[in-house]
mmCIF file of C-alpha atoms and ligand atoms in Angstrom:
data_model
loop_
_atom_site.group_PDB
_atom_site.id
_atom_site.type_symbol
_atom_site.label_atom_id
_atom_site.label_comp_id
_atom_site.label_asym_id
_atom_site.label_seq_id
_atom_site.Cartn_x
_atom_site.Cartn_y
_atom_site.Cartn_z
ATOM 1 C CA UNK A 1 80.992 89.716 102.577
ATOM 2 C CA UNK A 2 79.576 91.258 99.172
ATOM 3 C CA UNK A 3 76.665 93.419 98.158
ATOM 4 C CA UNK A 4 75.025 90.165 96.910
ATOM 5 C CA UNK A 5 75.749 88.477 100.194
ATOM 6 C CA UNK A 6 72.891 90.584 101.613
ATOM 7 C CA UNK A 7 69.544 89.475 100.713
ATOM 8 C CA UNK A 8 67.216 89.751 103.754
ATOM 9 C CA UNK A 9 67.098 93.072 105.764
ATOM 10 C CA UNK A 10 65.317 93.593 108.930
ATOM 11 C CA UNK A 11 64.162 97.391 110.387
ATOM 12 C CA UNK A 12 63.335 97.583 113.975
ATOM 13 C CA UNK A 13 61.167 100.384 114.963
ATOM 14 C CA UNK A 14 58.544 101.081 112.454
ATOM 15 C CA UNK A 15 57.928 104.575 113.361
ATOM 16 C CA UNK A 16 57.929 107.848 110.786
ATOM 17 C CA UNK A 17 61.648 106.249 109.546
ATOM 18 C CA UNK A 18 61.523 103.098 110.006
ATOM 19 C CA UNK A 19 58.317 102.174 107.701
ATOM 20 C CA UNK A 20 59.179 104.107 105.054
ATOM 21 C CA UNK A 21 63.212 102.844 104.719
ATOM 22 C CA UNK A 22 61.541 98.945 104.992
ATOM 23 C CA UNK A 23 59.750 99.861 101.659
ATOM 24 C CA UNK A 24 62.150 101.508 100.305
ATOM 25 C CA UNK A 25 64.488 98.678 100.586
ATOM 26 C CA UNK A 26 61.467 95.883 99.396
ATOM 27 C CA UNK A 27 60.726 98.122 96.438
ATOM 28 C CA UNK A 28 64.696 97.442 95.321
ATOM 29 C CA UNK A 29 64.342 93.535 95.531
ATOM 30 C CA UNK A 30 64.951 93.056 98.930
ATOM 31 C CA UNK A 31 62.769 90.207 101.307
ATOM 32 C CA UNK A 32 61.835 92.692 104.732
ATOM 33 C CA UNK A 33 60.946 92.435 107.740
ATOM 34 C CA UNK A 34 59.986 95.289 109.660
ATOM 35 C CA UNK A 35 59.768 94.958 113.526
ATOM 36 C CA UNK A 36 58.281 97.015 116.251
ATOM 37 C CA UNK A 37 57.303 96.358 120.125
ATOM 38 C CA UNK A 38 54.185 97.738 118.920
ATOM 39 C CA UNK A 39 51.208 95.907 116.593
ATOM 40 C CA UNK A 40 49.441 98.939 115.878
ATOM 41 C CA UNK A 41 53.482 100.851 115.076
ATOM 42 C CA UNK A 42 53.339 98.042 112.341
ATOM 43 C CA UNK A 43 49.721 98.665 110.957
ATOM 44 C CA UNK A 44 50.584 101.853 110.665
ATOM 45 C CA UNK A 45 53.585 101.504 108.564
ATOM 46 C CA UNK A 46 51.624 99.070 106.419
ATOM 47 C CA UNK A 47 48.557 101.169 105.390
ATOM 48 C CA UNK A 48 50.985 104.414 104.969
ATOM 49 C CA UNK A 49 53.259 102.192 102.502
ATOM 50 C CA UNK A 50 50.329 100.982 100.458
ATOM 51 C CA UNK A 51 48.844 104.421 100.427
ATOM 52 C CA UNK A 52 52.393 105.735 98.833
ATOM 53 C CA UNK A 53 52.461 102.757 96.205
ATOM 54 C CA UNK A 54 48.859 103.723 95.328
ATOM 55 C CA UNK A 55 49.810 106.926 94.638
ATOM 56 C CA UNK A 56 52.690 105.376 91.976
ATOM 57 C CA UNK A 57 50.114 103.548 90.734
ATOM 58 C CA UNK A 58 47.780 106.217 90.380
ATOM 59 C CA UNK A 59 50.736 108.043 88.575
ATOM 60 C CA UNK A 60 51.154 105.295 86.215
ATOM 61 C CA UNK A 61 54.697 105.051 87.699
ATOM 62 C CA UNK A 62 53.526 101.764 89.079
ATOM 63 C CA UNK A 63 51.996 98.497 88.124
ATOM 64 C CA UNK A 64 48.932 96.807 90.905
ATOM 65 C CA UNK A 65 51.530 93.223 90.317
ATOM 66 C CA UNK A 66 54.103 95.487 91.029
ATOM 67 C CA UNK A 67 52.712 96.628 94.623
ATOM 68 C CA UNK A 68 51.653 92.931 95.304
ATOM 69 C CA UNK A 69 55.017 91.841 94.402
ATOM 70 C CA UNK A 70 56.917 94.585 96.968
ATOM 71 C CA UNK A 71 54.045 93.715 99.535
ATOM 72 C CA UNK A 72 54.679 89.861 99.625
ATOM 73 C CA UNK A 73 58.376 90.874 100.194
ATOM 74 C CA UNK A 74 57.877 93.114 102.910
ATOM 75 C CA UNK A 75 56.939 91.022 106.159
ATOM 76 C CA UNK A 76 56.495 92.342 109.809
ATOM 77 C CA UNK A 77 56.550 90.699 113.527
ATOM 78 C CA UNK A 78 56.540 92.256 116.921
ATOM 79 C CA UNK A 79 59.328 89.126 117.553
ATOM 80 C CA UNK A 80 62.455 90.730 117.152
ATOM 81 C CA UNK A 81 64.715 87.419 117.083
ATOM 82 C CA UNK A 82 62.355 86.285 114.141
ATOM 83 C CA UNK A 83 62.822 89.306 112.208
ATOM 84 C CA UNK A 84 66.727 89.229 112.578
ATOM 85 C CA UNK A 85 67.911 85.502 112.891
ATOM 86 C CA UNK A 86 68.655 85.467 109.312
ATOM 87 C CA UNK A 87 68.681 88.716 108.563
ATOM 88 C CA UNK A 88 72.179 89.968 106.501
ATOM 89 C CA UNK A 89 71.852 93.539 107.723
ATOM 90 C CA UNK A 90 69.993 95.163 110.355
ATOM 91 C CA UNK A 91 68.979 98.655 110.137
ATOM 92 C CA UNK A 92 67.775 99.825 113.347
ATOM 93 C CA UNK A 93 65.217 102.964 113.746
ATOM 94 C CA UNK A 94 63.664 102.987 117.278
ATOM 95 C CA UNK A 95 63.406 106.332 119.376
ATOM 96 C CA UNK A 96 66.236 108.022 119.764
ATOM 97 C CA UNK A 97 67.049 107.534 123.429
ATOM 98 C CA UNK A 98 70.707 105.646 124.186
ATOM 99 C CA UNK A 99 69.539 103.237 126.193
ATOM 100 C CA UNK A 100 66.587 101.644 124.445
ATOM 101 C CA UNK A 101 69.366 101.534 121.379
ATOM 102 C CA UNK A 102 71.921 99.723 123.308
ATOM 103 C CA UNK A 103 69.238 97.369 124.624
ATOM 104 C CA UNK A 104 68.040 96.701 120.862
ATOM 105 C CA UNK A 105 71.263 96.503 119.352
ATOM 106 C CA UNK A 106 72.453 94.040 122.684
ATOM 107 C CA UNK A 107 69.745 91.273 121.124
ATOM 108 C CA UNK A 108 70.494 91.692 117.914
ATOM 109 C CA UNK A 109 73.947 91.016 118.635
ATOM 110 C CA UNK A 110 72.294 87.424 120.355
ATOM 111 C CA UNK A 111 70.015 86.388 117.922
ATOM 112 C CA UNK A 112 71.328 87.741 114.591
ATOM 113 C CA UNK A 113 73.966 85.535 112.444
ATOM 114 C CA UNK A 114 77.568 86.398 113.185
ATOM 115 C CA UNK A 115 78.073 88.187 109.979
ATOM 116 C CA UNK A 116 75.305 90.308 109.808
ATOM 117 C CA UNK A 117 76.076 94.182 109.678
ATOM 118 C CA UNK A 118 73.940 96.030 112.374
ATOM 119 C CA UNK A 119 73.039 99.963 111.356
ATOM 120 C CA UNK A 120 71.902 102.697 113.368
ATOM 121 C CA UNK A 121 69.374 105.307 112.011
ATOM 122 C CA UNK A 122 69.884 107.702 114.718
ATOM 123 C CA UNK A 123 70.128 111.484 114.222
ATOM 124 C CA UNK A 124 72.594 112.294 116.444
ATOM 125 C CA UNK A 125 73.932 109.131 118.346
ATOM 126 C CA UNK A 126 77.171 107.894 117.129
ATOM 127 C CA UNK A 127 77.475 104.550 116.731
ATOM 128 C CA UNK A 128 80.473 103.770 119.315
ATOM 129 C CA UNK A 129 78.490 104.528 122.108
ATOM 130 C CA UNK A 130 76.372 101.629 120.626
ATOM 131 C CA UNK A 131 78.570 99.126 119.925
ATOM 132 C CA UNK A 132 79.945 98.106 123.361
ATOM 133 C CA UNK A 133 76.611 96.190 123.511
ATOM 134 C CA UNK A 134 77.583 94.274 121.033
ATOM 135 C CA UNK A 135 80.529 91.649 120.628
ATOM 136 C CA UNK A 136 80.952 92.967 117.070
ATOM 137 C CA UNK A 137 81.632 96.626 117.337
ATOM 138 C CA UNK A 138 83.311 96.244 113.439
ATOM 139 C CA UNK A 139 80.161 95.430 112.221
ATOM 140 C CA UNK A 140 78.171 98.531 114.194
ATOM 141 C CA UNK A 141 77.666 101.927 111.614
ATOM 142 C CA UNK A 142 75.893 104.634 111.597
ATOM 143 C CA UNK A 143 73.324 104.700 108.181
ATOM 144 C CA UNK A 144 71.366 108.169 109.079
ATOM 145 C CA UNK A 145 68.666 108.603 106.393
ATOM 146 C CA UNK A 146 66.626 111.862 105.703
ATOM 147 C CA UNK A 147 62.877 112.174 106.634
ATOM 148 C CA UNK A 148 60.770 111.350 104.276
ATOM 149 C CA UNK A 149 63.366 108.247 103.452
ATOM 150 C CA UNK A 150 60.969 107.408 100.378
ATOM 151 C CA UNK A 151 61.820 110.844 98.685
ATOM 152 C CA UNK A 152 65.259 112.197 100.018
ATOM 153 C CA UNK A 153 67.939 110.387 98.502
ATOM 154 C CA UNK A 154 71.055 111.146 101.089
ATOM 155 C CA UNK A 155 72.235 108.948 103.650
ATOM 156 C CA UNK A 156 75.204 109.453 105.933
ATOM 157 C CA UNK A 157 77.389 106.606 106.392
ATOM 158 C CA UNK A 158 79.355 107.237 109.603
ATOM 159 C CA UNK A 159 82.592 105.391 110.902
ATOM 160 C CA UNK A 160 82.924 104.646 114.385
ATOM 161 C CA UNK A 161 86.067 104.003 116.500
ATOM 162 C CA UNK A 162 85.848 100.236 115.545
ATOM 163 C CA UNK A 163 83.863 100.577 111.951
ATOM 164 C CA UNK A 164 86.034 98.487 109.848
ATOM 165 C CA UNK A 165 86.259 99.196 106.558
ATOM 166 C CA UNK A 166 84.536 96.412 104.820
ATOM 167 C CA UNK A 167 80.950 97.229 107.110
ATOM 168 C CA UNK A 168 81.327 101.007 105.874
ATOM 169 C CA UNK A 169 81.692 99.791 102.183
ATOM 170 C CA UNK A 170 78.709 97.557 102.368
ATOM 171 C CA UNK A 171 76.708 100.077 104.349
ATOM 172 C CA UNK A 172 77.216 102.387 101.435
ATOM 173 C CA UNK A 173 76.877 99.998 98.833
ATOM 174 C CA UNK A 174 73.517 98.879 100.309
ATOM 175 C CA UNK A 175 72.322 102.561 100.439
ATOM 176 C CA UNK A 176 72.932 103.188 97.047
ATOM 177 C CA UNK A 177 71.642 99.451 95.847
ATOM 178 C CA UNK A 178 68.165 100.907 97.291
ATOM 179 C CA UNK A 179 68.396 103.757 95.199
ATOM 180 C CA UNK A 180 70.452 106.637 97.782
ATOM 181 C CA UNK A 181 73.088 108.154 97.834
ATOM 182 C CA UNK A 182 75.332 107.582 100.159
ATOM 183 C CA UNK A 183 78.329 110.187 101.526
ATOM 184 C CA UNK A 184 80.542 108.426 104.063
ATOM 185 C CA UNK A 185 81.964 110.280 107.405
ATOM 186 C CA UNK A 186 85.316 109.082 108.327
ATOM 187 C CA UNK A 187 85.123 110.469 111.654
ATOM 188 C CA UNK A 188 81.765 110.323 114.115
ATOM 189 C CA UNK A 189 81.164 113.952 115.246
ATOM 190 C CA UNK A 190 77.681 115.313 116.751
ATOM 191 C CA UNK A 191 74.793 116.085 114.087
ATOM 192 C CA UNK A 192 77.396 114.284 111.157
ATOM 193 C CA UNK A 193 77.017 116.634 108.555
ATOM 194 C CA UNK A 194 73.684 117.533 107.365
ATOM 195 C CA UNK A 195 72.407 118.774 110.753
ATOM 196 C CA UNK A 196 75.829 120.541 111.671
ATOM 197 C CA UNK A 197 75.041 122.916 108.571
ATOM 198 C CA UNK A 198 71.621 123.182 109.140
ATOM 199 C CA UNK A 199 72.423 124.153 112.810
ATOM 200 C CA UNK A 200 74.858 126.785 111.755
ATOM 201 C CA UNK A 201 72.553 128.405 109.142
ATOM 202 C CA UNK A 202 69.592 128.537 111.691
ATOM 203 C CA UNK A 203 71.802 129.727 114.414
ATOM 204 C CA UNK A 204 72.724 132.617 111.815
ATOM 205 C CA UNK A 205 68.842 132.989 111.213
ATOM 206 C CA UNK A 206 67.903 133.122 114.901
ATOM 207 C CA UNK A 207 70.983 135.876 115.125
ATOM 208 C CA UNK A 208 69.853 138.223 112.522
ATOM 209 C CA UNK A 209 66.323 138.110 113.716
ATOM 210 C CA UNK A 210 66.950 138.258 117.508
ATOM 211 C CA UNK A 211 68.990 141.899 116.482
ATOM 212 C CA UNK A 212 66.319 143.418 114.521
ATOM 213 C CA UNK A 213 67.889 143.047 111.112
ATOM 214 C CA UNK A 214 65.039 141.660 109.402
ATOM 215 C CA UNK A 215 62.118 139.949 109.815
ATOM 216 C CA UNK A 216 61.728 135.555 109.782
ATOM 217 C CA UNK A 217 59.662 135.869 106.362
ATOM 218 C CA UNK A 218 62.179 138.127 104.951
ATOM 219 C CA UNK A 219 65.723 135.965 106.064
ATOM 220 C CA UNK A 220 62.860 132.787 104.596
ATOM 221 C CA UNK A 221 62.921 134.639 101.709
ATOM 222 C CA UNK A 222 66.668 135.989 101.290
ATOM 223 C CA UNK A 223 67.770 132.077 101.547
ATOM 224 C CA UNK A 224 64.992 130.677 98.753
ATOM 225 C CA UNK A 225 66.352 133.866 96.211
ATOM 226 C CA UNK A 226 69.583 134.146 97.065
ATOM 227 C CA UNK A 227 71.001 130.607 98.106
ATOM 228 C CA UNK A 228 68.405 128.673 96.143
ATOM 229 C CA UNK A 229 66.706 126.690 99.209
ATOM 230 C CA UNK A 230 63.609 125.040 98.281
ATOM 231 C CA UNK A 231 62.442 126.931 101.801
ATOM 232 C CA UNK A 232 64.233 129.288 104.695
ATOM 233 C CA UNK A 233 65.322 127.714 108.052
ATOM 234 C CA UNK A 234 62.150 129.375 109.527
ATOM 235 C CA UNK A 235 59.674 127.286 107.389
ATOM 236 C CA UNK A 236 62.345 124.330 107.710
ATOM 237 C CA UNK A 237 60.859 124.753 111.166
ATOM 238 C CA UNK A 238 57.721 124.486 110.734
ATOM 239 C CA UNK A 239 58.240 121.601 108.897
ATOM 240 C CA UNK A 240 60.519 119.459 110.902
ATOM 241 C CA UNK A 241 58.198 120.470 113.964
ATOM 242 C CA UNK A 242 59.499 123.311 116.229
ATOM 243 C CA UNK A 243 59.283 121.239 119.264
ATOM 244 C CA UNK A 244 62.477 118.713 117.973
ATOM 245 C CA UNK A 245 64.827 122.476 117.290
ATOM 246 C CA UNK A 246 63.946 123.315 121.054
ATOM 247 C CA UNK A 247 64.230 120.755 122.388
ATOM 248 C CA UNK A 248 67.736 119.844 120.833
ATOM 249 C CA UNK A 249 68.632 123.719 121.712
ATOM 250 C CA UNK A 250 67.676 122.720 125.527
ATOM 251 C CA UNK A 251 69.798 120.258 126.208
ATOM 252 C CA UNK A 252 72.709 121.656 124.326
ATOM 253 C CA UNK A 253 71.794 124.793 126.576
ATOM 254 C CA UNK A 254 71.670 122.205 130.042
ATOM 255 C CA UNK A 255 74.953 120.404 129.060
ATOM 256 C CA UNK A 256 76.792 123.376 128.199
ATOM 257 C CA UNK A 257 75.521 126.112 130.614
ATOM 258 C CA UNK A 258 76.114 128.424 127.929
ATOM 259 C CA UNK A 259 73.790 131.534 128.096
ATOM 260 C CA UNK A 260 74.223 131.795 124.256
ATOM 261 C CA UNK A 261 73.431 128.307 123.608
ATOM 262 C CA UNK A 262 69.184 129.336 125.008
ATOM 263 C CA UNK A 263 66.641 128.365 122.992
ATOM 264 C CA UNK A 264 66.184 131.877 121.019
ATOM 265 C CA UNK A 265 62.984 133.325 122.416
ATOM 266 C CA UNK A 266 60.877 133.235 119.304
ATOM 267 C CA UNK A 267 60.995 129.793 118.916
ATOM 268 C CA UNK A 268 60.277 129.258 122.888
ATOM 269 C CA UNK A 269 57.114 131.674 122.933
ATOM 270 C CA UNK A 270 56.028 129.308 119.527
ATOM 271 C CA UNK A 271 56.538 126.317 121.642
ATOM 272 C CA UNK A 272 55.094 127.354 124.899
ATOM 273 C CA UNK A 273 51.823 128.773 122.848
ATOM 274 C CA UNK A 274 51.716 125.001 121.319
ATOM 275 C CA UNK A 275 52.244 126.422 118.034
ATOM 276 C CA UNK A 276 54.825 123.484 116.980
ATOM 277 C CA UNK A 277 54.732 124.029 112.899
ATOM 278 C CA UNK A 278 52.989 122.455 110.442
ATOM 279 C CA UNK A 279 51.816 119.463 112.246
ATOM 280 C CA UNK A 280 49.570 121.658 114.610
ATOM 281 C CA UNK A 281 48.976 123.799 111.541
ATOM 282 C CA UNK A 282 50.770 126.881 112.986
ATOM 283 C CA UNK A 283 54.390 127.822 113.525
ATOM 284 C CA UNK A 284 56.186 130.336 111.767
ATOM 285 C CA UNK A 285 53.735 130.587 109.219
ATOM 286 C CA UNK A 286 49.896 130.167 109.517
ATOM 287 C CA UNK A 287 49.343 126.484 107.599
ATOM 288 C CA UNK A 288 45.619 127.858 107.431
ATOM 289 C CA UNK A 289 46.004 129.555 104.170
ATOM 290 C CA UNK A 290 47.159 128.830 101.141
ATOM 291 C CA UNK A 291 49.902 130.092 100.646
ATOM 292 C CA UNK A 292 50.834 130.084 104.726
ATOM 293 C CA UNK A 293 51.025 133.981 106.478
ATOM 294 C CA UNK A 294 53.321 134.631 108.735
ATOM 295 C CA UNK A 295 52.144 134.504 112.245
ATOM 296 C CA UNK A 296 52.454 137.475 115.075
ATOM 297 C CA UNK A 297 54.823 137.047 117.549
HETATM 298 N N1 NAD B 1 62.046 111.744 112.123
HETATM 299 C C1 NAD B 1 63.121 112.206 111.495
HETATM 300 O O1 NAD B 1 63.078 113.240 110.813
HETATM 301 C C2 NAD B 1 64.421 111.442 111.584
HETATM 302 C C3 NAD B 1 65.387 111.635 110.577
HETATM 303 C C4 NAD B 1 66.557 110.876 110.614
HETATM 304 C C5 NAD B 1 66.768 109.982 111.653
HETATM 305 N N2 NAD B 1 65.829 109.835 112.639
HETATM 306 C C6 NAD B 1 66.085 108.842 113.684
HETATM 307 O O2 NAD B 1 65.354 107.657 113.394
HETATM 308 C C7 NAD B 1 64.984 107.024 114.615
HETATM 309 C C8 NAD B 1 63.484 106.850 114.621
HETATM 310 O O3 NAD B 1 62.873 108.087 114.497
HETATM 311 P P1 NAD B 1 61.338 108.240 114.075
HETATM 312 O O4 NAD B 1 61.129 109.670 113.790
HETATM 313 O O5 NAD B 1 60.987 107.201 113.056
HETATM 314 O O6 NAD B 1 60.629 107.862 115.471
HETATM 315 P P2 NAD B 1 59.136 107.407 115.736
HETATM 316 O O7 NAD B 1 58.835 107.837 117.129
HETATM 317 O O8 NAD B 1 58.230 107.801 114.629
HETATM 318 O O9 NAD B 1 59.240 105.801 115.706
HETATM 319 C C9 NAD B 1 59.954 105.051 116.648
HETATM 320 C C10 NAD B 1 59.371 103.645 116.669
HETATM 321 O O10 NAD B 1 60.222 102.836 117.488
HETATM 322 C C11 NAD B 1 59.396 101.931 118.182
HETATM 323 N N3 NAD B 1 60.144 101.396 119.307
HETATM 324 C C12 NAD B 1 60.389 101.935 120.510
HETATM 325 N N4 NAD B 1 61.151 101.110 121.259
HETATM 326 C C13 NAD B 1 61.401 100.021 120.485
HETATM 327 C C14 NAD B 1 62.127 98.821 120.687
HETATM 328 N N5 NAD B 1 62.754 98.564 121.813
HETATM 329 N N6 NAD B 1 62.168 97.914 119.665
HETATM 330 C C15 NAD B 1 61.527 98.163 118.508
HETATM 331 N N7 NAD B 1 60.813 99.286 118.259
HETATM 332 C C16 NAD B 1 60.755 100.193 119.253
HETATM 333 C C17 NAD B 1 58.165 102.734 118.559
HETATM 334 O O11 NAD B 1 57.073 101.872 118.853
HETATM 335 C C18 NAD B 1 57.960 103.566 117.297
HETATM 336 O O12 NAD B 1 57.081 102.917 116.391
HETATM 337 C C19 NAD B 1 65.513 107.897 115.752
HETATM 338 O O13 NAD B 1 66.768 107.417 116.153
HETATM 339 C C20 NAD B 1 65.663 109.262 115.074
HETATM 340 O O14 NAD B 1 66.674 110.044 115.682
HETATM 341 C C21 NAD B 1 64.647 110.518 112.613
#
């Protein structure tokens, strides 16, 4: 198969991801369709997306025929075999729980076309334990994306044990045909590579401020002067929601047994308060004032 071999793309799971990586792919030319389980998943996605093209209108960065022109590309169905029996790729973004994905990615095995390519989304699910519920595990690949997908321009492309070579090609071609950029992991390994950085700097951060070497705001601040991040782990946080970084912290903690591996006790007092980030409008930082305080512990 070619790049211009794939023409329609289907999304299942329509969720913060999901919407946003359907538009992004209609807005490059591709027909759409976006599937959830849930109606009111789909509204959703559909009044967010026209509220980001009316904001590229507003801009002046986009034309009204322009938005009517992605919109009539961009269909949606709670039917899953409609939205993938002709689909040429599949890029699948439903919650990120093992079995739900092998359950999804076990029908679109069934009703999609024999060559379609079927992507996984997932954050830290690789995609072999995927593909055994498929009877194509060469055409099964990881395509991680960054929240938001309409603004951050990586994606990892991730080999599997039985990736072939041709299905990580397209996947990366495809990424960068909707205007990413694509780096490709020749080996699957937990967190790929973004997250496996990330995890090491805030492990670092949680380290220097668990020993009394310096306060959060003041580590925030040491990475945004002296390594040039737009913001510190801390407010990284905040901003991912402090809830997901516990909660990934737990079960490493769980599987591992590791006393070291805890969830550092800042971040569990934040979560236990309900203080989650910037989506309950305090975290870190105090999302109350402009610019946000740091918050007691
Ligand atoms: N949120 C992020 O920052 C982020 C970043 C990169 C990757 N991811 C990954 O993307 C995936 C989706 O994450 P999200 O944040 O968009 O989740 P979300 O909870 O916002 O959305 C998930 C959507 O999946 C739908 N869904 C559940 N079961 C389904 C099924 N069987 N078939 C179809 N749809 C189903 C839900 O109704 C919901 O609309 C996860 O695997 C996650 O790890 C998330």
């Amino acid at each position: 198969m070619k790049l211009d071999d794939i023409r329609k793309i289907c999304v299942t799971g329509a969720g913060q991801m999901g919407a946003q990586i359907a538009i992004q792919a209609a807005l490059h030319g591709y027909e759409v369709t976006l599937h959830d389980i849930q109606a009111e998943a789909l509204q959703k996605a559909v009044d967010g997306n026209r509220k980001h093209l009316e904001r590229r209108v507003a801009k002046g960065k986009m034309s009204d025929d322009e938005v009517t022109a992605v919109f009539d590309r961009l269909h949606t169905t709670t039917s899953l075999e409609e939205a993938c029996r002709d689909a040429d790729f599949v890029i699948e973004a439903v919650v990120e729980i093992l079995d739900v994905k092998k359950q999804v990615f076990e029908q679109l095995d069934r009703h999609c076309p024999p060559h379609t390519i079927l992507a996984t989304n997932s954050s830290y699910l690789g995609n072999s334990e995927i593909a055994p519920a498929t009877g194509r595990p060469d055409k099964v690949v990881n395509m991680h994306f960054f929240y938001p997908p309409l603004v951050m321009k990586l994606v990892e492309v991730v080999k599997g044990e039985q990736t072939s070579d041709e299905t990580l090609r397209l996947t990366a071609e495809l990424a960068s045909a909707i205007g990413k950029q694509p780096v490709i992991l020749h080996k699957e390994l937990s967190g790929f590579l973004v997250n496996r950085i990330l995890r090491a700097i805030s492990n670092e951060a949680y380290f220097l401020l668990e020993n009394g070497v310096a306060s959060f705001e003041d580590i925030d601040r040491a990475c945004q002067l002296g390594l040039n991040h737009p913001m510190g782990p801390f407010m990284l946080g905040d901003f991912s929601g402090l809830d997901i970084g516990y909660e990934a912290r737990l079960e490493k903690y769980r599987q591992s047994g590791d006393e070291s591996m805890k969830p550092p006790a800042a971040l569990e007092r934040r979560v236990q308060r309900g203080d989650l980030g910037r989506k309950t409008g305090r975290g870190f930082y105090d999302y109350s004032t402009n610019p946000p305080t740091p918050t007691e512990d």
